[in-house]
XYZ file of C-alpha atoms in Angstrom:
763
model
C 66.662 -70.609 -247.420
C 64.330 -73.080 -245.969
C 63.830 -72.948 -242.204
C 65.540 -76.950 -241.895
C 68.547 -76.542 -244.041
C 69.310 -72.787 -242.346
C 69.465 -74.899 -238.696
C 71.270 -77.652 -240.126
C 73.953 -75.922 -241.887
C 73.995 -73.751 -238.737
C 75.044 -76.251 -236.102
C 77.177 -77.884 -238.968
C 79.308 -75.341 -238.169
C 79.744 -76.096 -234.423
C 81.710 -78.780 -231.980
C 79.717 -80.786 -229.912
C 79.168 -78.693 -226.888
C 77.967 -75.917 -228.502
C 75.232 -77.462 -230.269
C 74.744 -79.609 -227.440
C 74.457 -75.526 -225.890
C 72.350 -74.298 -228.851
C 69.835 -77.307 -229.290
C 68.733 -76.895 -225.202
C 65.552 -75.169 -225.930
C 63.221 -75.470 -222.543
C 64.503 -75.718 -219.005
C 67.161 -73.344 -217.618
C 70.869 -73.889 -218.741
C 74.475 -72.751 -217.867
C 77.449 -72.594 -220.292
C 80.993 -72.424 -219.099
C 82.519 -70.943 -221.765
C 85.792 -71.193 -221.502
C 88.349 -68.001 -222.915
C 88.195 -67.960 -226.780
C 85.463 -70.917 -226.798
C 82.990 -69.398 -229.087
C 80.634 -68.434 -226.829
C 79.297 -65.470 -229.455
C 78.962 -67.824 -231.625
C 77.030 -70.078 -229.059
C 74.946 -66.874 -228.592
C 73.712 -65.975 -231.674
C 73.331 -69.065 -232.812
C 70.715 -70.501 -229.526
C 68.687 -66.889 -230.574
C 68.197 -67.502 -234.077
C 67.487 -71.170 -233.369
C 65.027 -69.889 -231.011
C 63.597 -67.544 -233.683
C 64.108 -70.295 -236.844
C 63.638 -73.097 -235.637
C 61.799 -72.872 -232.975
C 58.652 -69.927 -233.824
C 59.515 -67.753 -230.954
C 58.971 -64.399 -231.765
C 61.929 -61.592 -231.375
C 60.025 -59.523 -228.875
C 59.499 -62.618 -226.563
C 63.780 -62.936 -225.995
C 65.293 -60.710 -224.024
C 69.177 -61.166 -224.073
C 71.407 -59.209 -221.620
C 75.401 -58.304 -222.919
C 77.568 -56.367 -220.914
C 78.727 -53.271 -223.098
C 76.025 -51.540 -226.305
C 78.951 -52.284 -228.656
C 79.188 -56.443 -228.403
C 74.769 -55.578 -228.473
C 75.166 -54.330 -231.538
C 77.253 -56.648 -233.398
C 75.537 -59.512 -231.605
C 72.676 -58.436 -233.220
C 73.613 -58.112 -236.582
C 74.970 -61.225 -237.037
C 71.603 -62.924 -235.242
C 70.453 -60.981 -238.441
C 72.934 -62.442 -240.379
C 72.355 -65.638 -240.014
C 68.066 -65.646 -240.028
C 68.548 -63.430 -243.503
C 66.749 -60.691 -242.170
C 65.963 -58.187 -238.754
C 65.624 -59.834 -235.804
C 62.828 -56.790 -235.192
C 61.852 -56.991 -231.688
C 64.360 -58.464 -229.881
C 65.111 -56.907 -226.891
C 68.780 -56.830 -226.559
C 71.642 -54.847 -224.949
C 73.206 -54.155 -221.135
C 71.811 -54.509 -218.364
C 71.509 -50.946 -217.874
C 70.248 -50.142 -221.617
C 67.224 -52.677 -220.998
C 66.439 -51.720 -217.598
C 66.339 -48.129 -218.996
C 64.061 -49.375 -221.770
C 61.822 -50.811 -219.017
C 61.082 -48.096 -216.832
C 60.602 -45.628 -219.602
C 57.152 -47.470 -219.938
C 56.374 -47.502 -216.419
C 58.248 -44.627 -214.737
C 55.232 -42.674 -213.263
C 54.270 -46.159 -211.045
C 57.244 -45.020 -209.462
C 56.947 -41.669 -209.247
C 59.324 -40.216 -212.126
C 58.105 -38.858 -215.549
C 58.986 -40.975 -218.389
C 60.944 -37.752 -219.161
C 64.367 -39.081 -216.566
C 67.622 -38.330 -217.071
C 70.299 -40.365 -216.277
C 73.309 -38.873 -213.926
C 76.319 -40.422 -215.029
C 78.958 -40.421 -211.908
C 79.915 -36.705 -212.491
C 75.953 -35.546 -212.174
C 76.101 -38.188 -209.032
C 79.366 -36.580 -207.839
C 78.076 -33.016 -207.636
C 74.694 -33.952 -206.615
C 76.299 -35.704 -203.626
C 78.783 -32.210 -203.151
C 75.329 -30.115 -202.523
C 74.050 -32.510 -199.943
C 76.852 -32.950 -198.413
C 77.063 -29.500 -197.842
C 73.480 -29.052 -196.519
C 74.120 -31.502 -194.337
C 77.059 -30.586 -192.973
C 79.003 -32.724 -193.774
C 83.002 -31.987 -195.297
C 84.021 -32.290 -198.262
C 87.393 -32.218 -197.376
C 88.175 -34.882 -194.851
C 85.937 -36.938 -196.914
C 85.475 -36.546 -200.517
C 82.418 -36.634 -202.953
C 83.177 -39.173 -204.892
C 84.395 -41.111 -201.892
C 80.845 -40.909 -199.821
C 79.631 -41.554 -204.139
C 81.610 -44.882 -204.229
C 80.474 -46.346 -200.680
C 77.070 -45.286 -201.609
C 77.685 -46.856 -205.127
C 78.535 -50.581 -203.627
C 75.535 -50.329 -201.006
C 73.244 -49.687 -204.005
C 74.895 -52.807 -205.997
C 74.292 -54.792 -202.716
C 70.696 -53.565 -202.221
C 71.354 -51.964 -198.915
C 69.342 -49.671 -197.567
C 70.825 -46.468 -196.565
C 69.520 -48.271 -192.681
C 71.045 -51.378 -193.130
C 74.276 -48.903 -194.047
C 74.247 -47.217 -191.411
C 73.504 -50.472 -189.137
C 76.537 -51.540 -190.521
C 79.272 -48.512 -190.069
C 80.377 -49.371 -186.717
C 83.594 -46.792 -186.078
C 83.444 -46.129 -189.896
C 83.277 -42.529 -189.857
C 83.598 -42.750 -193.988
C 79.951 -45.153 -194.257
C 78.588 -43.860 -191.337
C 78.499 -40.593 -193.556
C 77.568 -42.188 -196.688
C 74.906 -43.449 -194.869
C 72.952 -40.272 -194.068
C 73.745 -38.422 -198.089
C 72.277 -41.676 -199.250
C 69.072 -41.122 -196.799
C 68.085 -38.239 -198.744
C 69.593 -39.139 -202.272
C 67.058 -40.648 -203.715
C 63.933 -37.628 -201.864
C 66.733 -35.953 -204.401
C 66.939 -37.595 -207.454
C 63.430 -38.340 -207.719
C 62.794 -34.308 -207.075
C 65.622 -34.674 -210.605
C 63.639 -36.764 -211.593
C 66.660 -38.450 -212.686
C 68.016 -41.817 -212.063
C 72.389 -42.851 -211.125
C 73.629 -45.894 -213.278
C 72.203 -48.260 -209.548
C 68.986 -47.301 -209.751
C 68.630 -48.160 -213.010
C 69.485 -51.560 -211.709
C 67.323 -51.206 -208.392
C 63.951 -49.135 -209.248
C 62.598 -52.188 -212.270
C 62.878 -54.469 -208.346
C 61.113 -51.684 -206.909
C 58.430 -51.452 -209.396
C 58.050 -55.813 -209.806
C 57.386 -55.704 -205.459
C 55.408 -52.920 -205.439
C 53.376 -53.795 -208.575
C 53.513 -57.682 -209.142
C 51.072 -57.567 -211.700
C 53.688 -55.749 -213.892
C 56.544 -58.615 -213.140
C 53.693 -61.117 -214.619
C 53.806 -59.256 -217.628
C 56.979 -58.759 -218.335
C 57.396 -62.382 -217.396
C 54.840 -63.389 -219.436
C 56.207 -61.331 -222.406
C 59.614 -62.897 -222.115
C 60.013 -66.188 -222.897
C 63.163 -66.631 -222.978
C 66.513 -65.205 -221.329
C 70.088 -65.417 -222.423
C 72.114 -63.762 -219.466
C 76.608 -63.029 -221.522
C 79.254 -62.530 -218.837
C 77.371 -64.062 -215.936
C 79.998 -63.884 -213.639
C 80.353 -59.679 -214.028
C 76.910 -59.833 -211.865
C 76.023 -58.139 -209.266
C 73.294 -58.664 -206.297
C 70.972 -56.443 -207.782
C 71.738 -57.913 -212.053
C 71.252 -61.505 -210.450
C 67.731 -60.931 -208.489
C 66.534 -58.919 -211.674
C 67.371 -62.330 -214.099
C 65.642 -64.706 -211.556
C 62.220 -62.958 -211.115
C 62.011 -62.257 -214.688
C 63.401 -65.938 -215.047
C 60.808 -68.301 -212.438
C 59.017 -69.941 -215.457
C 63.028 -71.374 -216.203
C 63.917 -70.710 -219.640
C 66.860 -68.833 -218.759
C 70.711 -69.234 -220.828
C 73.313 -68.065 -218.115
C 77.047 -68.089 -220.526
C 79.892 -66.972 -218.807
C 83.565 -68.433 -217.028
C 84.077 -68.391 -213.492
C 88.089 -67.531 -213.985
C 87.574 -64.704 -215.529
C 85.747 -62.553 -212.880
C 87.413 -59.766 -212.523
C 85.477 -56.902 -211.064
C 84.457 -57.701 -207.831
C 85.735 -54.159 -206.285
C 82.600 -52.877 -208.007
C 79.955 -55.260 -207.504
C 80.185 -58.186 -208.933
C 79.342 -61.639 -207.727
C 81.151 -64.000 -209.029
C 79.157 -66.297 -206.595
C 76.161 -65.752 -209.318
C 77.457 -68.582 -211.656
C 76.755 -70.781 -208.221
C 73.909 -69.295 -206.511
C 72.069 -70.103 -210.203
C 72.996 -73.944 -210.194
C 71.329 -73.712 -206.653
C 67.941 -71.745 -207.957
C 67.558 -73.108 -210.890
C 68.367 -76.532 -209.649
C 67.156 -78.671 -212.648
C 69.822 -76.804 -214.242
C 72.132 -78.066 -217.271
C 75.434 -77.761 -217.309
C 77.549 -77.653 -219.842
C 81.470 -76.932 -220.789
C 83.050 -75.290 -224.015
C 86.511 -75.811 -223.834
C 88.098 -76.078 -226.856
C 89.723 -73.069 -227.073
C 89.547 -71.207 -230.775
C 92.121 -68.743 -230.415
C 95.600 -69.518 -228.443
C 98.355 -71.853 -229.285
C 99.036 -74.617 -226.289
C 101.549 -73.364 -225.170
C 99.459 -70.265 -224.094
C 96.734 -72.495 -222.661
C 99.068 -74.601 -220.759
C 100.596 -71.181 -218.839
C 96.850 -70.425 -218.206
C 95.234 -73.910 -217.230
C 97.740 -73.803 -214.778
C 97.600 -70.433 -213.098
C 93.991 -70.577 -212.887
C 93.976 -74.133 -211.785
C 95.441 -72.867 -207.506
C 91.835 -71.207 -207.595
C 90.015 -72.806 -205.027
C 85.368 -73.470 -206.136
C 85.951 -73.539 -209.333
C 83.316 -74.818 -211.076
C 86.312 -76.205 -213.225
C 87.300 -77.007 -216.972
C 90.684 -77.714 -218.835
C 90.859 -75.148 -221.806
C 91.724 -77.171 -224.733
C 92.806 -76.373 -228.269
C 94.057 -77.586 -232.009
C 95.871 -76.275 -232.884
C 99.706 -77.306 -233.301
C 103.030 -75.513 -232.933
C 103.487 -72.506 -231.724
C 106.741 -70.698 -229.687
C 107.312 -71.534 -226.267
C 106.283 -68.183 -223.327
C 109.316 -65.933 -223.307
C 109.974 -64.501 -219.385
C 111.746 -61.501 -218.796
C 113.893 -60.974 -215.779
C 114.833 -56.834 -216.303
C 116.872 -54.535 -214.351
C 114.111 -51.656 -213.666
C 111.295 -50.760 -215.437
C 112.608 -48.666 -217.960
C 114.404 -51.399 -218.806
C 112.025 -53.731 -219.098
C 110.120 -51.236 -221.108
C 112.940 -50.724 -223.749
C 113.823 -54.089 -224.232
C 110.058 -55.344 -225.368
C 109.768 -51.989 -227.419
C 113.422 -53.995 -229.031
C 111.750 -57.320 -229.324
C 108.941 -56.362 -230.636
C 110.219 -54.104 -233.132
C 112.215 -57.480 -234.202
C 109.516 -58.813 -234.532
C 107.400 -56.486 -236.951
C 111.144 -56.085 -239.539
C 111.291 -59.756 -238.688
C 107.838 -59.752 -240.570
C 106.487 -61.598 -238.001
C 103.892 -59.877 -237.503
C 102.702 -55.998 -237.980
C 102.369 -53.961 -234.740
C 98.750 -53.595 -235.007
C 98.624 -57.179 -233.920
C 100.839 -56.752 -230.531
C 99.600 -55.615 -227.091
C 100.890 -54.461 -223.750
C 99.006 -55.452 -220.995
C 99.541 -54.585 -217.477
C 97.990 -54.654 -213.811
C 98.423 -50.702 -213.320
C 97.567 -47.393 -215.250
C 100.869 -45.807 -213.715
C 102.496 -48.775 -215.808
C 102.187 -47.408 -219.266
C 104.440 -44.094 -218.179
C 107.853 -45.761 -219.121
C 106.149 -48.227 -221.755
C 104.800 -45.115 -223.995
C 108.937 -43.071 -222.975
C 110.109 -46.014 -224.562
C 108.163 -46.662 -227.246
C 108.103 -42.182 -228.152
C 112.146 -42.835 -227.841
C 112.160 -45.056 -230.260
C 109.904 -43.633 -232.569
C 107.525 -46.300 -232.793
C 103.188 -45.728 -233.186
C 101.418 -46.595 -230.403
C 97.833 -46.375 -228.966
C 96.947 -45.841 -225.292
C 93.075 -47.583 -224.770
C 91.028 -46.473 -221.430
C 91.743 -42.643 -221.337
C 89.181 -40.505 -221.211
C 85.499 -40.990 -223.155
C 84.488 -39.284 -225.696
C 81.238 -38.068 -223.584
C 83.247 -37.269 -220.819
C 84.970 -34.216 -222.388
C 84.016 -30.910 -221.335
C 82.342 -29.913 -224.526
C 80.344 -32.568 -225.007
C 79.047 -32.528 -221.749
C 78.058 -29.139 -222.147
C 75.685 -29.548 -225.045
C 74.311 -32.827 -223.664
C 73.791 -30.428 -220.856
C 71.603 -27.733 -222.870
C 69.547 -30.664 -224.233
C 69.132 -32.680 -220.802
C 67.542 -29.076 -219.871
C 65.339 -29.048 -222.945
C 63.975 -32.912 -222.540
C 63.832 -32.649 -218.287
C 63.235 -28.997 -216.948
C 63.664 -30.624 -213.911
C 67.335 -31.294 -214.096
C 68.882 -29.476 -211.541
C 72.440 -30.624 -212.593
C 72.166 -30.190 -216.144
C 70.742 -26.701 -215.054
C 74.024 -25.757 -213.260
C 76.470 -26.581 -215.739
C 74.434 -25.065 -218.959
C 74.300 -21.836 -217.143
C 77.902 -21.373 -216.760
C 78.871 -21.786 -220.272
C 79.194 -19.837 -222.049
C 79.777 -17.299 -219.472
C 77.120 -15.231 -218.335
C 78.034 -13.053 -215.649
C 76.816 -15.489 -212.978
C 79.244 -15.893 -210.391
C 79.116 -18.545 -206.963
C 77.556 -15.926 -204.743
C 74.285 -15.824 -207.471
C 74.252 -19.409 -208.070
C 73.819 -20.337 -204.200
C 70.709 -17.362 -204.399
C 69.182 -19.231 -207.064
C 69.837 -22.195 -205.410
C 68.167 -21.437 -202.040
C 66.077 -19.868 -203.666
C 64.756 -22.409 -205.233
C 65.163 -24.894 -202.229
C 63.159 -23.377 -200.472
C 59.985 -22.821 -203.278
C 60.654 -26.578 -203.947
C 60.983 -26.045 -207.346
C 63.767 -26.727 -210.142
C 66.715 -24.472 -211.010
C 64.639 -23.451 -214.783
C 61.991 -22.867 -212.584
C 62.982 -20.453 -210.009
C 65.575 -18.820 -212.462
C 62.237 -17.699 -215.368
C 60.874 -15.987 -211.231
C 64.255 -14.904 -210.461
C 62.703 -11.128 -210.860
C 61.276 -11.912 -206.901
C 64.015 -12.772 -205.571
C 64.985 -9.546 -203.934
C 68.916 -10.989 -203.118
C 70.074 -10.771 -206.343
C 71.704 -8.307 -207.900
C 69.812 -6.765 -210.972
C 72.264 -8.154 -213.961
C 71.859 -10.870 -211.988
C 67.883 -11.462 -212.678
C 68.227 -10.399 -215.892
C 70.528 -13.118 -216.858
C 68.641 -15.965 -215.014
C 65.792 -14.679 -217.013
C 67.575 -14.475 -219.739
C 68.812 -18.253 -219.964
C 65.560 -19.151 -218.939
C 64.098 -17.891 -222.403
C 66.731 -19.279 -224.411
C 65.660 -23.038 -222.604
C 61.820 -22.311 -223.396
C 62.470 -21.362 -227.889
C 65.023 -24.160 -227.508
C 62.561 -26.357 -225.988
C 59.749 -25.149 -228.731
C 62.060 -26.291 -231.629
C 62.437 -30.136 -230.138
C 59.625 -31.104 -230.068
C 59.681 -31.626 -233.809
C 63.417 -31.606 -234.674
C 66.143 -34.693 -234.180
C 68.863 -34.568 -231.797
C 71.145 -33.661 -234.403
C 68.453 -30.759 -235.322
C 68.114 -29.329 -231.604
C 72.410 -29.596 -231.450
C 72.573 -27.038 -233.771
C 70.204 -25.120 -232.397
C 71.682 -25.744 -229.335
C 75.135 -24.168 -230.801
C 73.551 -21.350 -232.876
C 71.862 -19.986 -229.840
C 74.279 -20.452 -227.582
C 77.519 -18.804 -230.033
C 79.486 -21.884 -228.680
C 81.514 -22.187 -231.850
C 83.041 -18.646 -231.216
C 83.417 -20.024 -227.309
C 85.682 -22.334 -228.029
C 87.449 -21.163 -231.082
C 87.988 -17.962 -228.375
C 90.238 -20.346 -226.587
C 92.895 -20.686 -229.353
C 94.009 -24.034 -230.755
C 92.707 -26.484 -227.957
C 90.089 -24.122 -228.188
C 89.776 -25.976 -232.037
C 90.256 -29.368 -231.577
C 87.274 -29.583 -228.714
C 85.400 -27.696 -231.804
C 86.363 -30.742 -233.330
C 84.827 -32.440 -231.336
C 81.412 -30.947 -231.034
C 81.382 -31.591 -235.384
C 81.599 -35.319 -233.913
C 79.517 -35.239 -231.772
C 77.278 -33.640 -234.352
C 77.929 -36.329 -236.716
C 77.417 -39.122 -234.521
C 73.887 -37.644 -233.959
C 72.783 -37.186 -237.230
C 73.538 -40.798 -237.677
C 71.635 -42.179 -235.191
C 69.008 -40.954 -236.451
C 69.031 -42.987 -239.695
C 69.765 -46.473 -237.726
C 67.947 -46.235 -234.869
C 64.385 -47.860 -235.260
C 60.766 -46.758 -233.729
C 59.558 -47.664 -230.406
C 56.772 -47.171 -228.418
C 56.302 -46.113 -225.414
C 60.456 -45.484 -224.304
C 60.361 -41.468 -225.036
C 60.690 -38.767 -227.808
C 64.379 -39.215 -230.430
C 66.294 -36.751 -227.517
C 65.312 -38.450 -225.110
C 66.204 -42.186 -226.097
C 69.553 -40.895 -227.562
C 70.500 -38.751 -224.329
C 69.513 -42.433 -222.537
C 72.209 -44.453 -224.629
C 74.853 -41.435 -224.842
C 74.552 -41.353 -221.056
C 74.750 -45.418 -221.091
C 77.961 -45.802 -224.093
C 81.466 -47.578 -222.462
C 84.293 -45.339 -221.067
C 86.712 -47.653 -222.628
C 85.854 -46.009 -226.375
C 88.845 -43.529 -226.073
C 92.298 -43.857 -227.793
C 95.367 -42.271 -227.541
C 98.544 -41.589 -229.729
C 98.981 -43.111 -233.133
C 95.381 -44.853 -234.778
C 97.617 -47.721 -235.469
C 100.455 -49.230 -233.345
C 100.972 -51.500 -230.363
C 98.102 -51.547 -227.670
C 98.853 -50.334 -224.196
C 96.314 -50.889 -221.792
C 95.310 -52.184 -218.592
C 94.288 -55.585 -218.347
C 90.601 -54.970 -216.967
C 90.647 -52.855 -220.066
C 91.657 -55.451 -222.392
C 89.363 -58.526 -221.377
C 87.010 -59.822 -224.577
C 90.050 -58.806 -226.437
C 93.347 -60.262 -227.875
C 96.553 -59.889 -230.411
C 98.653 -62.817 -231.720
C 101.453 -60.993 -229.895
C 100.768 -59.996 -225.442
C 103.494 -58.886 -223.301
C 101.871 -59.334 -219.714
C 104.196 -56.626 -217.681
C 105.199 -55.856 -214.268
C 104.428 -59.770 -213.003
C 106.306 -59.227 -209.113
C 104.563 -59.885 -205.610
C 102.997 -56.635 -204.454
C 102.097 -55.043 -208.090
C 100.660 -58.063 -209.587
C 99.146 -59.173 -207.210
C 98.490 -55.842 -205.267
C 100.214 -55.736 -202.183
C 96.781 -55.466 -201.359
C 94.571 -57.969 -202.743
C 96.521 -60.361 -199.780
C 94.275 -57.826 -196.777
C 90.612 -58.561 -198.528
C 88.301 -62.007 -198.920
C 89.324 -64.065 -201.948
C 91.513 -61.009 -202.959
C 93.952 -62.778 -204.667
C 91.912 -65.498 -206.326
C 90.347 -62.220 -208.278
C 93.544 -61.226 -208.658
C 94.432 -64.730 -210.303
C 91.546 -64.448 -212.260
C 92.936 -61.707 -213.766
C 96.224 -63.138 -214.962
C 93.990 -65.504 -216.335
C 92.269 -63.586 -218.980
C 95.789 -61.396 -219.610
C 97.632 -64.677 -220.318
C 94.755 -65.947 -222.936
C 94.680 -62.795 -224.364
C 97.780 -63.761 -226.756
C 96.549 -65.905 -229.378
C 100.509 -67.234 -230.746
C 103.458 -65.177 -228.898
C 103.106 -64.647 -224.841
C 105.653 -62.695 -223.622
C 106.169 -62.360 -219.213
C 108.146 -59.688 -217.529
C 109.229 -58.508 -213.758
C 111.361 -56.508 -212.905
C 114.623 -57.152 -209.750
C 113.577 -53.144 -209.208
C 111.168 -50.354 -209.898
C 110.485 -46.708 -208.842
C 106.677 -46.909 -206.908
C 105.774 -43.947 -205.140
C 108.915 -42.226 -205.662
C 110.964 -44.888 -204.361
C 113.201 -47.529 -206.187
C 112.258 -50.726 -204.488
C 113.356 -54.187 -204.770
C 111.324 -56.958 -206.525
C 110.428 -60.105 -206.168
C 108.374 -62.492 -209.010
C 105.260 -62.685 -209.425
C 103.499 -65.637 -207.204
C 101.468 -66.638 -210.229
C 105.064 -67.367 -211.875
C 105.715 -70.996 -210.244
C 102.644 -71.818 -211.780
C 104.042 -72.361 -215.141
C 105.347 -75.028 -216.913
C 108.774 -74.921 -217.660
C 108.985 -77.527 -220.375
C 106.812 -74.576 -221.698
C 108.968 -71.301 -221.451
C 112.389 -69.288 -222.798
C 114.208 -67.252 -219.793
C 116.059 -64.392 -220.495
C 117.384 -62.030 -218.683
C 118.291 -57.834 -219.504
C 121.936 -57.957 -218.242
C 124.294 -60.668 -217.130
C 125.815 -59.084 -213.986
C 123.301 -60.651 -212.127
C 121.333 -64.388 -212.491
C 118.363 -63.699 -212.203
C 116.330 -65.698 -208.619
C 113.816 -66.931 -210.667
C 115.568 -68.929 -213.256
C 117.114 -72.326 -214.867
C 115.956 -75.401 -213.311
C 118.200 -74.748 -210.200
C 116.943 -71.547 -210.304
C 113.218 -72.260 -209.994
C 113.518 -74.783 -207.496
C 115.572 -72.159 -205.156
C 112.659 -70.127 -205.768
C 109.809 -72.619 -205.059
C 112.086 -73.247 -201.956
C 112.055 -69.650 -200.990
C 107.941 -69.717 -201.657
C 107.329 -72.539 -199.251
C 110.134 -71.560 -196.549
C 108.752 -67.641 -196.334
C 105.762 -67.249 -193.891
C 102.488 -64.921 -194.954
C 103.218 -62.436 -192.145
C 107.243 -62.115 -193.417
C 105.750 -61.680 -197.353
C 103.075 -59.173 -196.140
C 105.617 -57.343 -194.595
C 108.055 -56.864 -197.661
C 107.774 -53.758 -201.079
C 106.066 -56.137 -203.203
C 104.780 -58.543 -200.427
C 106.754 -61.737 -200.783
C 110.787 -62.054 -198.889
C 111.296 -59.577 -196.675
C 113.444 -55.987 -197.257
C 117.055 -57.372 -195.598
C 118.008 -54.553 -192.973
C 121.248 -52.819 -194.046
C 123.834 -53.329 -191.525
C 124.205 -51.365 -188.568
C 127.885 -48.712 -190.487
C 124.746 -48.018 -193.356
C 121.753 -47.673 -191.211
C 122.982 -43.825 -190.726
C 122.270 -42.695 -194.086
C 125.366 -39.724 -193.773
C 127.633 -42.639 -193.411
C 129.968 -43.113 -196.582
C 129.081 -45.603 -198.183
C 131.425 -45.994 -201.039
C 134.631 -44.020 -201.939
C 136.479 -42.764 -205.469
C 138.341 -45.456 -207.389
C 136.175 -48.287 -206.262
C 134.644 -50.826 -208.351
C 130.635 -51.177 -208.906
C 128.697 -53.001 -210.842
C 125.174 -51.277 -212.511
C 121.976 -53.662 -213.318
C 121.938 -51.689 -216.671
C 125.302 -49.874 -216.989
C 127.751 -52.701 -215.975
C 130.862 -52.293 -214.484
C 132.927 -48.472 -213.713
C 134.982 -47.125 -211.639
C 133.509 -44.254 -209.354
C 135.155 -40.997 -209.760
C 134.308 -38.309 -207.122
C 131.538 -38.466 -204.691
C 128.299 -34.944 -203.669
C 126.023 -34.505 -201.153
C 125.278 -36.604 -198.458
C 122.333 -38.682 -196.606
C 119.480 -39.621 -199.154
C 121.469 -36.291 -201.995
C 124.433 -38.741 -202.168
C 125.254 -38.840 -205.726
C 128.363 -40.555 -207.003
C 129.818 -40.000 -210.282
C 130.992 -43.480 -212.051
C 133.464 -44.094 -215.560
C 131.914 -46.935 -216.863
C 133.672 -49.651 -219.221
C 131.605 -49.576 -221.497
C 132.184 -46.568 -223.355
C 128.751 -46.266 -225.247
C 127.894 -45.606 -221.629
C 130.685 -43.312 -221.265
C 130.225 -41.351 -217.403
C 127.244 -40.840 -215.452
C 126.320 -38.831 -212.052
C 123.455 -41.326 -209.874
C 121.802 -40.820 -207.280
C 122.773 -42.943 -204.674
C 119.411 -44.092 -203.424
C 118.505 -44.229 -206.486
C 121.448 -46.242 -208.308
C 121.198 -49.419 -207.002
C 124.902 -49.917 -206.992
C 126.448 -53.145 -205.561
C 130.551 -53.312 -204.702
C 132.382 -55.071 -208.160
C 133.973 -57.795 -205.949
C 135.201 -59.780 -209.205
C 137.185 -57.139 -210.541
C 138.389 -55.032 -207.408
């Protein structure tokens, strides 16, 4: 098809704002892309247009996405638009593109091109050893906590000296700074980089070798960055350096910046306009996903954030249901109502279970929903558990491959040498570590020379030498083999299948995962493109495995209602969405009030949750919720007061009490309470809102009887009933109640958690 005809077809499918973003060719461009506004279409069409209509070679384009999956899908869409493969296009995540660049330039930074990429477990393991070497207690400060502090410093582009200088009286930061100072040399000695290094080392390369920066600026004439609001300072600096020619297109939504806790800086969107003063700003405000009621809710909530660039979502969709706002008794009541409601909608033929999702703020909230779905026999899927590449058996085998590819990788050595068992205990490993440190040689080389380590037992020397010889044999076949063939060799020579199957049923499940890894490696070899100066197929396979997203694991049934956290849900959509646990102190989290812009980020997270819904949105909160082993009172989230009253259908699970936030009068009372409540008072409550009432003097003693036999009481779920007897005392006081509802019957309840009220009306 003729180029002009193709381009005309593409542009006809876009709305005016989208068309403006695509047709702007030269100069900086900031696309403010609201939720569901078609930003992926804009990005793919823009890249296709640069190639087809403006003659830009694909290899001159550098396109950044935030997941490898998104990169693959975008490349496929570009290929369909062009009706050919955009060979040479650099498209991927910051980490994958940086790793690709560093494979070519590693020698200038003191690494070989066979460097290993350490995942978090590898980094934590190395930090543990460094802490022990430098006399830091791993009980006082966990290696994971130290790793988190160091990672934060790297994301801020902060040196070990700067971290130490800012630590003050913070002992954790001081310990982390001390470990940080030796972490870089330790990683270099292992010919390894951690995830944060993948972003920092290109900056070091460009600073120390300006000619390389000039080369890459010249090569990448057009730069496009998706999800720009989620960039950290190092990522922003990399883009700023490469994009000095000005042909840089940043696409993002400051209202969806929700990863501040891992270094993302929403200010980057505002700084972009400062650093590129001629920036053209295009707002994508037409939403193709949600009903207007959903958008009205989202617009109302996010409008309370200060410092926004500003936009208002709208849609051409007509009709749509009101939002259902549910007030439940507790988390079990909340979950059971949600399951019944979703089953009712499914039975009515309105939506399938696969078209529904339950989203929540914290992982702990999934428990009540999982139990409710299981009790009801309703299929569900829990998303965001352990990644495939984080499973024990997968990491075991990848450790062998990493050691073959990079003989200096001590973390891979320590894992591989221990699986299967070789009669090598902690003492033998410690002796080898000491010898390697003394000789300044990698552990694999020290194992080859184990005969010269006097402190080792004879059988340990033999085991180390045998392991080194095994790795050397695998390395010989690895020189010409594909990743799948090398994996098969590892499994054969280590008898890994027998090792797993000896574990029984669990081992059989693990063996199936190994078979899946083999299939994945074989498939990778079929689809991967040849690339110069980017390492062997084994090295490239290992790099991609290290960079796989952690949110690709599903537990539960393959089909059913989706359960996941709000952070995991970003970028996804469903016809029906339940946003659960909207109580102050839970959402927003209580600690958010203590952090700069903490509540604003929580509000952005709420906005993300609201805009996942296409057709129907349920919002739920509970009058009480068990947190930390206690039943705590709850108050509706401050985010709920921004919802337009006209779009709400308010429900409650029981008529025994009226919700604090219900009907027009209740809503006004709620707003009055908010306007009266002082910030210090809110901060002292269980959920960060109105203070918890102080018990009367006669109730201050846990041993004082609160109820008597024959007294009438009300329970938030079971209704009214009569006390039949009391046992125990203090926190263990139990009450037996015969409830009026025959389907409930007689129940024994623990008073501390039951939330009983006296039934004055029927007393």
